[in-house]
Amino acid sequence: MRELITSTKAILFKDIKTELRSREFLGNTFMFALLVIVIFNFAFKLTPENSPELASGILWIAFLFSGTLGISRSFQVEKENECIQGLTLTPVDRTAIYWAKFLGNLLFLIVIQVLIIPIFIVLYNLNVMEHFGLMTIILFLGDFGFMALGTLIAAISVNLKAKELLLPVLLLPLLVPLIIFAAGATSALIDSGNMDDYYSRLKLIIAFDVVFFTVSSLLFEYIVDEP
Amino acid sequence: MQKDGILCKKVTRKYGDLTALRAVDLEIKSGDFFVLYGPNGAGKTTLMKILCGLLRPTTGNATVMGEELHESEIRQKVGVISHNSFLYNQLTAHENLSFYAELYGVKSPGAVADMLLKSVELYERRGDFAGTFSRGMTQRLSIARALVADPDFIFLDEPFSGLDVHSATIFRDLLRSLHQQKKTVMMITHDMAIGLSVASHIGILKRGKLVFNEKSSGMTIDKLKKVYIEKVEQ
Ligand SMILES: Nc1ncnc2c1ncn2[C@@H]1O[C@H](COP(=O)(O)OP(=O)(O)OP(=O)(O)O)[C@@H](O)[C@H]1O
Ligand SMILES: [Mg+2]
């Protein structure tokens, strides 16, 4: 277990280091997420009444798209010079590769969210302060499930032709339940204020997270080893 | 049966309809230096990838020390140089080596990285990004990378490609010292003379079949060239 954590840390730090050196990717993804929320802001006729209702959906779409970009990138860097083969040649447990990629992707999305959400709140004129803690929990657990599944799917699709297209095509349908729960819980907070709704969805999200994180941790070694 | 070397039994590998290896039987005993020749597309890289655990055979099996290569204890003992460098362009030479050293559980990754950088004469460039290196420098760095965990089994796929005369000489001396240290080496090369100068055993692969496999003692370069032409072009 200690080795697993050490190698996870080594790979994660390596990824953070290389990502910080080519910051433009983070910048571009942020611009992309920003565009999504700005364009939707114009596309819908937002009124004080419908704004909270639409807002949570739009927010999750922005995160979904930018998160998917980040996930796909996380394995792209390993394809350069076939580093992924170099990684699989090391005695490192494959689960460490999965955990490192998962954590890296999670961190990436959280950074985007920290930058986007304040702008979003202003743009959509939302009152989130009273539920700030509960909102953060939903975001984090939603991100967790998204990345648990997304990291697995990215590892599958990185060896396929047309991977840029296949990742979203494979991943988005599988994420539908998570998005429904997360957007539902978000709108329970900022719109209806129905806390029963919130907690019932929260439970579903946690179940999703646990299932996909466990399954992916176990399955990952069969995916990175070439057939 | 010996359990300490590399053993390959009836290994066949298909890529879709294309059969790259046909029932290859090969034993490389511990301490042997096996050099494999063969024309382009003969299946040499495929064979090496199977032996070092990067590919699975379609049928048959390959073992190192009697174990399948998917065991992490075996991977600890294996070093590979392939057509790809496995290096991160965005990391410096030193960071690349210490990253890999860390993954192999090497005691002091930084110090080992420095030592290896000196041995491939890249110490002055250790702070430069691997992505900015020339072809030959990249090759030298990937030699260092393969040796990071002081492996007992070393697989080299055309390791001389891109090396200048000076680096090639240094690398050949390094290979000889590995052989003296009783490391088990499999090397693919197209350079008959260099291969012969380090080999203890020689093999020739043609269209997925091992058509020649003998000790190198008594072999001269002229004889080898004759054998090669005979075996490959008949
Ligand atoms: N990933 C792959 N998918 C499909 N076919 C492949 C793949 N890799 C190799 N092959 C095919 O298998 C055969 C053997 O290839 P291999 O790379 O093992 O040859 P090689 O002996 O190493 O050649 P070279 O001297 O050019 O490096 C070739 O016909 C090649 O086209
Ligand atoms: Mg080859």
PDB file of C-alpha atoms in Angstrom, chain A residues 15-216:
ATOM      1  CA  ASP A  15       1.807  15.401 -14.356  1.00  0.00           C
ATOM      2  CA  ILE A  16       1.354  18.594 -12.365  1.00  0.00           C
ATOM      3  CA  LYS A  17       4.886  19.682 -13.187  1.00  0.00           C
ATOM      4  CA  THR A  18       4.486  19.121 -16.924  1.00  0.00           C
ATOM      5  CA  GLU A  19       1.056  20.757 -16.907  1.00  0.00           C
ATOM      6  CA  LEU A  20       2.366  23.861 -15.179  1.00  0.00           C
ATOM      7  CA  ARG A  21       5.076  24.094 -17.809  1.00  0.00           C
ATOM      8  CA  SER A  22       2.586  24.202 -20.646  1.00  0.00           C
ATOM      9  CA  ARG A  23      -0.011  26.362 -18.971  1.00  0.00           C
ATOM     10  CA  GLU A  24      -1.767  27.230 -22.194  1.00  0.00           C
ATOM     11  CA  PHE A  25      -3.883  24.095 -21.966  1.00  0.00           C
ATOM     12  CA  LEU A  26      -5.376  25.148 -18.657  1.00  0.00           C
ATOM     13  CA  GLY A  27      -5.879  28.662 -20.026  1.00  0.00           C
ATOM     14  CA  ASN A  28      -7.593  27.429 -23.165  1.00  0.00           C
ATOM     15  CA  THR A  29      -9.894  25.134 -21.249  1.00  0.00           C
ATOM     16  CA  PHE A  30     -10.827  27.952 -18.919  1.00  0.00           C
ATOM     17  CA  MET A  31     -11.639  30.175 -21.902  1.00  0.00           C
ATOM     18  CA  PHE A  32     -13.745  27.383 -23.316  1.00  0.00           C
ATOM     19  CA  ALA A  33     -15.755  26.938 -20.113  1.00  0.00           C
ATOM     20  CA  LEU A  34     -16.182  30.688 -19.893  1.00  0.00           C
ATOM     21  CA  LEU A  35     -17.490  30.809 -23.450  1.00  0.00           C
ATOM     22  CA  VAL A  36     -20.014  28.090 -22.711  1.00  0.00           C
ATOM     23  CA  ILE A  37     -21.560  29.955 -19.803  1.00  0.00           C
ATOM     24  CA  VAL A  38     -21.472  33.293 -21.600  1.00  0.00           C
ATOM     25  CA  ILE A  39     -23.046  31.906 -24.777  1.00  0.00           C
ATOM     26  CA  PHE A  40     -25.785  30.124 -22.862  1.00  0.00           C
ATOM     27  CA  ASN A  41     -26.383  33.335 -21.010  1.00  0.00           C
ATOM     28  CA  PHE A  42     -27.214  34.983 -24.336  1.00  0.00           C
ATOM     29  CA  ALA A  43     -28.955  31.980 -25.859  1.00  0.00           C
ATOM     30  CA  PHE A  44     -31.607  31.700 -23.187  1.00  0.00           C
ATOM     31  CA  LYS A  45     -33.868  34.503 -22.143  1.00  0.00           C
ATOM     32  CA  LEU A  46     -32.894  34.521 -18.525  1.00  0.00           C
ATOM     33  CA  THR A  47     -35.287  36.043 -16.054  1.00  0.00           C
ATOM     34  CA  PRO A  48     -34.990  36.079 -12.280  1.00  0.00           C
ATOM     35  CA  GLU A  49     -37.606  33.297 -12.253  1.00  0.00           C
ATOM     36  CA  ASN A  50     -36.070  30.793 -14.650  1.00  0.00           C
ATOM     37  CA  SER A  51     -32.429  31.655 -14.033  1.00  0.00           C
ATOM     38  CA  PRO A  52     -31.780  29.296 -11.092  1.00  0.00           C
ATOM     39  CA  GLU A  53     -33.533  26.471 -12.885  1.00  0.00           C
ATOM     40  CA  LEU A  54     -31.485  26.728 -16.052  1.00  0.00           C
ATOM     41  CA  ALA A  55     -28.308  27.741 -14.312  1.00  0.00           C
ATOM     42  CA  SER A  56     -27.434  24.419 -12.723  1.00  0.00           C
ATOM     43  CA  GLY A  57     -27.809  22.609 -16.044  1.00  0.00           C
ATOM     44  CA  ILE A  58     -25.644  25.120 -17.879  1.00  0.00           C
ATOM     45  CA  LEU A  59     -23.011  24.993 -15.190  1.00  0.00           C
ATOM     46  CA  TRP A  60     -22.763  21.216 -15.424  1.00  0.00           C
ATOM     47  CA  ILE A  61     -22.546  21.313 -19.191  1.00  0.00           C
ATOM     48  CA  ALA A  62     -19.625  23.702 -18.970  1.00  0.00           C
ATOM     49  CA  PHE A  63     -17.878  21.433 -16.470  1.00  0.00           C
ATOM     50  CA  LEU A  64     -18.645  18.321 -18.464  1.00  0.00           C
ATOM     51  CA  PHE A  65     -17.090  19.681 -21.629  1.00  0.00           C
ATOM     52  CA  SER A  66     -14.021  21.194 -20.050  1.00  0.00           C
ATOM     53  CA  GLY A  67     -13.512  18.174 -17.815  1.00  0.00           C
ATOM     54  CA  THR A  68     -13.624  15.901 -20.844  1.00  0.00           C
ATOM     55  CA  LEU A  69     -10.919  17.974 -22.501  1.00  0.00           C
ATOM     56  CA  GLY A  70      -8.755  17.598 -19.420  1.00  0.00           C
ATOM     57  CA  ILE A  71      -9.281  13.853 -19.223  1.00  0.00           C
ATOM     58  CA  SER A  72      -8.385  13.301 -22.823  1.00  0.00           C
ATOM     59  CA  ARG A  73      -5.274  15.397 -22.375  1.00  0.00           C
ATOM     60  CA  SER A  74      -4.117  13.367 -19.382  1.00  0.00           C
ATOM     61  CA  PHE A  75      -3.536  10.284 -21.513  1.00  0.00           C
ATOM     62  CA  GLN A  76      -2.430  12.186 -24.584  1.00  0.00           C
ATOM     63  CA  VAL A  77       0.747  13.244 -22.785  1.00  0.00           C
ATOM     64  CA  GLU A  78       1.498   9.594 -22.112  1.00  0.00           C
ATOM     65  CA  LYS A  79       1.156   8.700 -25.787  1.00  0.00           C
ATOM     66  CA  GLU A  80       3.957  11.099 -26.680  1.00  0.00           C
ATOM     67  CA  ASN A  81       7.037   8.895 -27.172  1.00  0.00           C
ATOM     68  CA  GLU A  82       4.847   6.014 -25.947  1.00  0.00           C
ATOM     69  CA  CYS A  83       5.619   6.942 -22.342  1.00  0.00           C
ATOM     70  CA  ILE A  84       2.645   4.859 -21.287  1.00  0.00           C
ATOM     71  CA  GLN A  85       4.640   1.775 -22.327  1.00  0.00           C
ATOM     72  CA  GLY A  86       7.553   3.034 -20.272  1.00  0.00           C
ATOM     73  CA  LEU A  87       5.185   3.342 -17.320  1.00  0.00           C
ATOM     74  CA  THR A  88       3.732  -0.117 -17.748  1.00  0.00           C
ATOM     75  CA  LEU A  89       7.236  -1.583 -17.948  1.00  0.00           C
ATOM     76  CA  THR A  90       7.996  -0.332 -14.463  1.00  0.00           C
ATOM     77  CA  PRO A  91       6.986  -2.539 -11.544  1.00  0.00           C
ATOM     78  CA  VAL A  92       4.450   0.094 -10.508  1.00  0.00           C
ATOM     79  CA  ASP A  93       0.990  -1.219  -9.744  1.00  0.00           C
ATOM     80  CA  ARG A  94      -1.383  -0.167 -12.538  1.00  0.00           C
ATOM     81  CA  THR A  95      -3.808   1.094  -9.951  1.00  0.00           C
ATOM     82  CA  ALA A  96      -1.250   3.803  -9.126  1.00  0.00           C
ATOM     83  CA  ILE A  97      -1.385   5.010 -12.719  1.00  0.00           C
ATOM     84  CA  TYR A  98      -5.162   5.169 -12.505  1.00  0.00           C
ATOM     85  CA  TRP A  99      -5.177   6.964  -9.180  1.00  0.00           C
ATOM     86  CA  ALA A 100      -2.596   9.494 -10.326  1.00  0.00           C
ATOM     87  CA  LYS A 101      -4.516  10.256 -13.517  1.00  0.00           C
ATOM     88  CA  PHE A 102      -7.768  10.383 -11.605  1.00  0.00           C
ATOM     89  CA  LEU A 103      -6.403  12.812  -9.023  1.00  0.00           C
ATOM     90  CA  GLY A 104      -4.766  14.943 -11.705  1.00  0.00           C
ATOM     91  CA  ASN A 105      -8.012  15.173 -13.646  1.00  0.00           C
ATOM     92  CA  LEU A 106      -9.969  15.959 -10.507  1.00  0.00           C
ATOM     93  CA  LEU A 107      -7.536  18.704  -9.596  1.00  0.00           C
ATOM     94  CA  PHE A 108      -7.711  20.123 -13.103  1.00  0.00           C
ATOM     95  CA  LEU A 109     -11.484  20.316 -13.007  1.00  0.00           C
ATOM     96  CA  ILE A 110     -11.480  21.851  -9.542  1.00  0.00           C
ATOM     97  CA  VAL A 111      -9.106  24.574 -10.711  1.00  0.00           C
ATOM     98  CA  ILE A 112     -11.442  25.334 -13.614  1.00  0.00           C
ATOM     99  CA  GLN A 113     -14.406  25.428 -11.257  1.00  0.00           C
ATOM    100  CA  VAL A 114     -12.718  27.747  -8.808  1.00  0.00           C
ATOM    101  CA  LEU A 115     -12.135  30.155 -11.679  1.00  0.00           C
ATOM    102  CA  ILE A 116     -15.517  29.765 -13.351  1.00  0.00           C
ATOM    103  CA  ILE A 117     -17.986  29.676 -10.480  1.00  0.00           C
ATOM    104  CA  PRO A 118     -17.480  33.259  -9.242  1.00  0.00           C
ATOM    105  CA  ILE A 119     -17.996  34.551 -12.778  1.00  0.00           C
ATOM    106  CA  PHE A 120     -20.991  32.306 -13.131  1.00  0.00           C
ATOM    107  CA  ILE A 121     -22.605  33.565  -9.932  1.00  0.00           C
ATOM    108  CA  VAL A 122     -22.309  37.149 -11.094  1.00  0.00           C
ATOM    109  CA  LEU A 123     -23.426  36.435 -14.645  1.00  0.00           C
ATOM    110  CA  TYR A 124     -26.523  34.462 -13.639  1.00  0.00           C
ATOM    111  CA  ASN A 125     -27.263  36.604 -10.666  1.00  0.00           C
ATOM    112  CA  LEU A 126     -27.497  33.717  -8.240  1.00  0.00           C
ATOM    113  CA  ASN A 127     -27.717  33.601  -4.511  1.00  0.00           C
ATOM    114  CA  VAL A 128     -25.533  30.687  -3.490  1.00  0.00           C
ATOM    115  CA  MET A 129     -24.067  31.984  -0.284  1.00  0.00           C
ATOM    116  CA  GLU A 130     -26.652  30.487   2.002  1.00  0.00           C
ATOM    117  CA  HIS A 131     -25.929  26.954   0.751  1.00  0.00           C
ATOM    118  CA  PHE A 132     -22.269  27.365   0.012  1.00  0.00           C
ATOM    119  CA  GLY A 133     -21.156  24.282   1.964  1.00  0.00           C
ATOM    120  CA  LEU A 134     -23.804  21.952   0.524  1.00  0.00           C
ATOM    121  CA  MET A 135     -23.106  23.254  -2.942  1.00  0.00           C
ATOM    122  CA  THR A 136     -19.405  22.499  -2.577  1.00  0.00           C
ATOM    123  CA  ILE A 137     -20.180  18.950  -1.477  1.00  0.00           C
ATOM    124  CA  ILE A 138     -22.290  18.305  -4.565  1.00  0.00           C
ATOM    125  CA  LEU A 139     -19.693  19.771  -6.838  1.00  0.00           C
ATOM    126  CA  PHE A 140     -16.920  17.724  -5.322  1.00  0.00           C
ATOM    127  CA  LEU A 141     -18.834  14.452  -5.338  1.00  0.00           C
ATOM    128  CA  GLY A 142     -20.051  15.082  -8.865  1.00  0.00           C
ATOM    129  CA  ASP A 143     -16.499  15.789 -10.006  1.00  0.00           C
ATOM    130  CA  PHE A 144     -15.324  12.669  -8.243  1.00  0.00           C
ATOM    131  CA  GLY A 145     -17.732  10.378 -10.100  1.00  0.00           C
ATOM    132  CA  PHE A 146     -17.140  12.159 -13.388  1.00  0.00           C
ATOM    133  CA  MET A 147     -13.385  11.658 -13.151  1.00  0.00           C
ATOM    134  CA  ALA A 148     -13.576   8.131 -11.753  1.00  0.00           C
ATOM    135  CA  LEU A 149     -15.441   7.021 -14.845  1.00  0.00           C
ATOM    136  CA  GLY A 150     -13.832   9.447 -17.283  1.00  0.00           C
ATOM    137  CA  THR A 151     -10.278   8.407 -16.467  1.00  0.00           C
ATOM    138  CA  LEU A 152     -11.164   4.800 -17.177  1.00  0.00           C
ATOM    139  CA  ILE A 153     -12.874   5.599 -20.476  1.00  0.00           C
ATOM    140  CA  ALA A 154      -9.974   7.814 -21.541  1.00  0.00           C
ATOM    141  CA  ALA A 155      -7.557   4.946 -20.976  1.00  0.00           C
ATOM    142  CA  ILE A 156      -9.744   2.764 -23.158  1.00  0.00           C
ATOM    143  CA  SER A 157     -10.133   5.276 -25.944  1.00  0.00           C
ATOM    144  CA  VAL A 158      -6.536   6.497 -26.104  1.00  0.00           C
ATOM    145  CA  ASN A 159      -5.501   3.465 -28.138  1.00  0.00           C
ATOM    146  CA  LEU A 160      -8.411   3.728 -30.540  1.00  0.00           C
ATOM    147  CA  LYS A 161      -8.527   5.602 -33.801  1.00  0.00           C
ATOM    148  CA  ALA A 162     -10.530   8.839 -33.676  1.00  0.00           C
ATOM    149  CA  LYS A 163      -9.947   9.028 -29.938  1.00  0.00           C
ATOM    150  CA  GLU A 164     -10.811  12.727 -29.714  1.00  0.00           C
ATOM    151  CA  LEU A 165     -14.299  11.886 -30.849  1.00  0.00           C
ATOM    152  CA  LEU A 166     -14.705   8.543 -29.150  1.00  0.00           C
ATOM    153  CA  LEU A 167     -13.985   9.742 -25.654  1.00  0.00           C
ATOM    154  CA  PRO A 168     -17.033  12.027 -25.404  1.00  0.00           C
ATOM    155  CA  VAL A 169     -19.160   9.598 -27.395  1.00  0.00           C
ATOM    156  CA  LEU A 170     -18.398   6.785 -24.970  1.00  0.00           C
ATOM    157  CA  LEU A 171     -18.274   8.843 -21.828  1.00  0.00           C
ATOM    158  CA  LEU A 172     -21.194  11.268 -22.015  1.00  0.00           C
ATOM    159  CA  PRO A 173     -23.995   8.673 -22.170  1.00  0.00           C
ATOM    160  CA  LEU A 174     -22.515   6.863 -19.187  1.00  0.00           C
ATOM    161  CA  LEU A 175     -22.458  10.105 -17.271  1.00  0.00           C
ATOM    162  CA  VAL A 176     -26.137  10.879 -17.819  1.00  0.00           C
ATOM    163  CA  PRO A 177     -27.289   9.473 -14.458  1.00  0.00           C
ATOM    164  CA  LEU A 178     -24.599  11.399 -12.609  1.00  0.00           C
ATOM    165  CA  ILE A 179     -25.493  14.623 -14.366  1.00  0.00           C
ATOM    166  CA  ILE A 180     -29.168  14.166 -13.610  1.00  0.00           C
ATOM    167  CA  PHE A 181     -28.436  13.635  -9.918  1.00  0.00           C
ATOM    168  CA  ALA A 182     -25.929  16.470  -9.695  1.00  0.00           C
ATOM    169  CA  ALA A 183     -27.954  19.021 -11.601  1.00  0.00           C
ATOM    170  CA  GLY A 184     -31.011  17.956  -9.598  1.00  0.00           C
ATOM    171  CA  ALA A 185     -29.223  18.442  -6.320  1.00  0.00           C
ATOM    172  CA  THR A 186     -27.791  21.757  -7.458  1.00  0.00           C
ATOM    173  CA  SER A 187     -31.172  23.096  -8.476  1.00  0.00           C
ATOM    174  CA  ALA A 188     -32.675  21.826  -5.209  1.00  0.00           C
ATOM    175  CA  LEU A 189     -30.271  24.206  -3.520  1.00  0.00           C
ATOM    176  CA  ILE A 190     -30.432  27.270  -5.699  1.00  0.00           C
ATOM    177  CA  ASP A 191     -33.999  26.915  -6.928  1.00  0.00           C
ATOM    178  CA  SER A 192     -36.607  24.919  -5.040  1.00  0.00           C
ATOM    179  CA  GLY A 193     -34.837  24.763  -1.680  1.00  0.00           C
ATOM    180  CA  ASN A 194     -36.258  21.271  -1.146  1.00  0.00           C
ATOM    181  CA  MET A 195     -33.706  19.578   1.091  1.00  0.00           C
ATOM    182  CA  ASP A 196     -35.225  16.097   0.819  1.00  0.00           C
ATOM    183  CA  ASP A 197     -34.562  16.271  -2.902  1.00  0.00           C
ATOM    184  CA  TYR A 198     -31.025  17.325  -2.209  1.00  0.00           C
ATOM    185  CA  TYR A 199     -30.212  14.491   0.173  1.00  0.00           C
ATOM    186  CA  SER A 200     -31.825  11.765  -1.896  1.00  0.00           C
ATOM    187  CA  ARG A 201     -29.700  12.802  -4.868  1.00  0.00           C
ATOM    188  CA  LEU A 202     -26.610  13.132  -2.774  1.00  0.00           C
ATOM    189  CA  LYS A 203     -26.955   9.477  -1.798  1.00  0.00           C
ATOM    190  CA  LEU A 204     -27.247   8.450  -5.431  1.00  0.00           C
ATOM    191  CA  ILE A 205     -24.156  10.429  -6.346  1.00  0.00           C
ATOM    192  CA  ILE A 206     -22.177   8.793  -3.557  1.00  0.00           C
ATOM    193  CA  ALA A 207     -23.279   5.370  -4.776  1.00  0.00           C
ATOM    194  CA  PHE A 208     -22.180   6.265  -8.312  1.00  0.00           C
ATOM    195  CA  ASP A 209     -18.800   7.461  -7.045  1.00  0.00           C
ATOM    196  CA  VAL A 210     -18.115   4.387  -4.957  1.00  0.00           C
ATOM    197  CA  VAL A 211     -19.134   1.959  -7.681  1.00  0.00           C
ATOM    198  CA  PHE A 212     -17.141   3.544 -10.487  1.00  0.00           C
ATOM    199  CA  PHE A 213     -14.066   4.347  -8.456  1.00  0.00           C
ATOM    200  CA  THR A 214     -13.826   0.780  -7.188  1.00  0.00           C
ATOM    201  CA  VAL A 215     -14.594  -0.863 -10.495  1.00  0.00           C
ATOM    202  CA  SER A 216     -12.158   1.367 -12.376  1.00  0.00           C
TER     203      SER A 216
END
